[in-house]
Every structure is written in C-alpha cells, then in structure tokens.
mmCIF file of C-alpha atoms in Angstrom:
data_model
loop_
_atom_site.group_PDB
_atom_site.id
_atom_site.type_symbol
_atom_site.label_atom_id
_atom_site.label_comp_id
_atom_site.label_asym_id
_atom_site.label_seq_id
_atom_site.Cartn_x
_atom_site.Cartn_y
_atom_site.Cartn_z
ATOM 1 C CA MET A 142 1.289 12.739 -12.450
ATOM 2 C CA ILE A 143 1.283 14.937 -15.305
ATOM 3 C CA ALA A 144 0.176 14.343 -18.815
ATOM 4 C CA THR A 145 2.355 15.565 -21.597
ATOM 5 C CA HIS A 146 1.611 16.672 -25.325
ATOM 6 C CA LYS A 147 5.092 15.656 -26.710
ATOM 7 C CA ILE A 148 4.222 13.060 -29.392
ATOM 8 C CA GLU A 149 7.411 9.990 -29.799
ATOM 9 C CA THR A 150 7.662 7.488 -32.329
ATOM 10 C CA VAL A 151 7.868 4.018 -31.265
ATOM 11 C CA ASN A 152 9.493 1.691 -33.721
ATOM 12 C CA PHE A 153 6.826 -2.133 -33.528
ATOM 13 C CA GLY A 154 8.886 -5.112 -32.909
ATOM 14 C CA THR A 155 7.990 -8.901 -34.790
ATOM 15 C CA LYS A 156 5.641 -9.287 -32.089
ATOM 16 C CA GLY A 157 3.636 -6.546 -31.577
ATOM 17 C CA GLN A 158 5.494 -4.893 -29.443
ATOM 18 C CA VAL A 159 6.897 -1.289 -28.352
ATOM 19 C CA VAL A 160 9.339 -0.402 -25.948
ATOM 20 C CA ILE A 161 7.479 3.070 -23.977
ATOM 21 C CA PRO A 162 10.387 5.964 -24.396
ATOM 22 C CA ARG A 163 12.052 6.506 -20.816
ATOM 23 C CA ARG A 164 10.435 9.815 -19.612
ATOM 24 C CA LEU A 165 7.157 8.026 -19.816
ATOM 25 C CA ARG A 166 7.560 5.086 -17.559
ATOM 26 C CA ARG A 167 8.692 7.528 -15.251
ATOM 27 C CA GLU A 168 5.956 9.475 -15.388
ATOM 28 C CA PHE A 169 3.754 6.806 -15.655
ATOM 29 C CA GLU A 170 4.838 5.209 -13.016
ATOM 30 C CA ILE A 171 5.496 1.336 -15.567
ATOM 31 C CA GLU A 172 8.208 0.110 -14.172
ATOM 32 C CA GLU A 173 9.272 -4.863 -15.897
ATOM 33 C CA GLY A 174 5.590 -6.388 -15.410
ATOM 34 C CA THR A 175 2.804 -3.601 -15.503
ATOM 35 C CA ARG A 176 0.007 -4.444 -16.921
ATOM 36 C CA ALA A 177 -1.875 -1.987 -19.200
ATOM 37 C CA ALA A 178 -5.105 -2.474 -20.463
ATOM 38 C CA VAL A 179 -5.150 -2.314 -24.357
ATOM 39 C CA VAL A 180 -8.114 0.043 -25.586
ATOM 40 C CA ALA A 181 -8.635 0.755 -29.569
ATOM 41 C CA THR A 182 -10.194 3.901 -29.831
ATOM 42 C CA PRO A 183 -11.328 6.026 -33.070
ATOM 43 C CA GLU A 184 -7.674 7.965 -32.659
ATOM 44 C CA GLY A 185 -6.257 4.954 -32.256
ATOM 45 C CA ILE A 186 -4.735 2.317 -29.653
ATOM 46 C CA LEU A 187 -4.595 3.727 -26.310
ATOM 47 C CA LEU A 188 -2.522 2.120 -23.589
ATOM 48 C CA LYS A 189 -3.968 2.507 -19.458
ATOM 49 C CA PRO A 190 -1.688 0.786 -17.669
ATOM 50 C CA LEU A 191 -2.516 -1.001 -14.660
ATOM 51 C CA THR A 192 0.122 0.536 -12.119
ATOM 52 C CA VAL A 193 -0.462 -0.023 -8.235
ATOM 53 C CA SER A 194 -1.509 4.292 -8.450
ATOM 54 C CA PHE A 195 -3.964 3.238 -10.329
ATOM 55 C CA ILE A 196 -4.999 -0.034 -8.146
ATOM 56 C CA ARG A 197 -4.920 1.867 -5.042
ATOM 57 C CA ARG A 198 -7.637 4.055 -6.449
ATOM 58 C CA GLY A 199 -10.055 1.738 -7.441
ATOM 59 C CA ARG A 200 -10.133 0.052 -4.227
ATOM 60 C CA GLY A 201 -13.603 -0.353 -2.690
ATOM 61 C CA ILE A 202 -14.882 -0.198 -6.154
ATOM 62 C CA ILE A 203 -15.783 -4.063 -6.549
ATOM 63 C CA LYS A 204 -17.100 -3.679 -2.750
ATOM 64 C CA ARG A 205 -21.154 -4.261 -4.135
ATOM 65 C CA LYS A 206 -23.774 -4.061 -1.735
ATOM 66 C CA HIS A 207 -26.759 -6.627 -2.217
ATOM 67 C CA GLY A 208 -28.663 -5.829 -5.584
ATOM 68 C CA ASP A 209 -26.724 -3.650 -7.142
ATOM 69 C CA ARG A 210 -25.537 -3.328 -10.426
ATOM 70 C CA SER A 211 -22.321 -6.254 -11.070
ATOM 71 C CA LEU A 212 -18.821 -4.625 -12.244
ATOM 72 C CA ALA A 213 -20.565 -5.695 -15.956
ATOM 73 C CA GLU A 214 -23.335 -4.091 -15.692
ATOM 74 C CA GLU A 215 -21.481 -0.704 -14.040
ATOM 75 C CA MET A 216 -18.407 -1.206 -16.727
ATOM 76 C CA ALA A 217 -21.001 -1.474 -19.858
ATOM 77 C CA ALA A 218 -22.805 1.741 -18.035
ATOM 78 C CA HIS A 219 -20.054 3.753 -18.228
ATOM 79 C CA LYS A 220 -18.764 2.875 -21.440
ATOM 80 C CA LYS A 221 -22.185 4.299 -22.489
ATOM 81 C CA HIS A 222 -21.377 7.596 -20.818
ATOM 82 C CA GLU A 223 -17.950 8.116 -22.296
ATOM 83 C CA LYS A 224 -19.216 7.237 -25.376
ATOM 84 C CA GLU A 225 -22.215 10.842 -24.954
ATOM 85 C CA LEU A 226 -19.877 12.443 -23.565
ATOM 86 C CA GLU A 227 -17.685 11.984 -26.770
ATOM 87 C CA ASN A 228 -19.890 12.651 -29.568
ATOM 88 C CA ARG A 229 -21.812 15.373 -27.457
ATOM 89 C CA HIS A 230 -17.545 17.018 -27.703
ATOM 90 C CA ALA A 231 -17.154 15.741 -31.092
ATOM 91 C CA GLY A 232 -20.105 17.946 -32.985
#
C-alpha cells in the first residue's frame, strides 16, 4: 500500500457521510461494511480503516501474559509516545 499525497475533495451529506474516492478505497482495501477508527488530530479528522490486512498485522497484540499492562494501559502509553514524537517534530 502506497500512501499518496494528492489532495482530493469530498462533500458531506446531511448525516455527515462522505464518499471516499474509488482510487483511495482500492489503495486502502476498503470494501462495503469496512469499519474505521475516527481520530481528531491537530490537522483535522483522521480516518483509519480497520481492514482485514490491518487486523492481520495486529494479530497477537491482544495476547497478554499474566501481570502485563492491560490493553487500555498499552494504548495510553502508545498515545503518549506518539504525542511526544509529534511535539518533537513540530518544534
């Protein structure tokens, strides 16, 4: 999958729905019924498709040994680390 930087525009419907251009749906393997995580970022709204390939890459993440941090704690630590990286690159 190659992320392109070509800017395309979409229209919002009355319920906030948008149609992702076909080229991007193909590139990111988005099919009918694909769910996406919606994240508010400083730059705007980020949609992260939860596709089959995304799920395959994440296999094994949920398996935890007794005494390890919970998934929520792991996610919080990951978000903190991402924020630190963003701040480091922003300034």
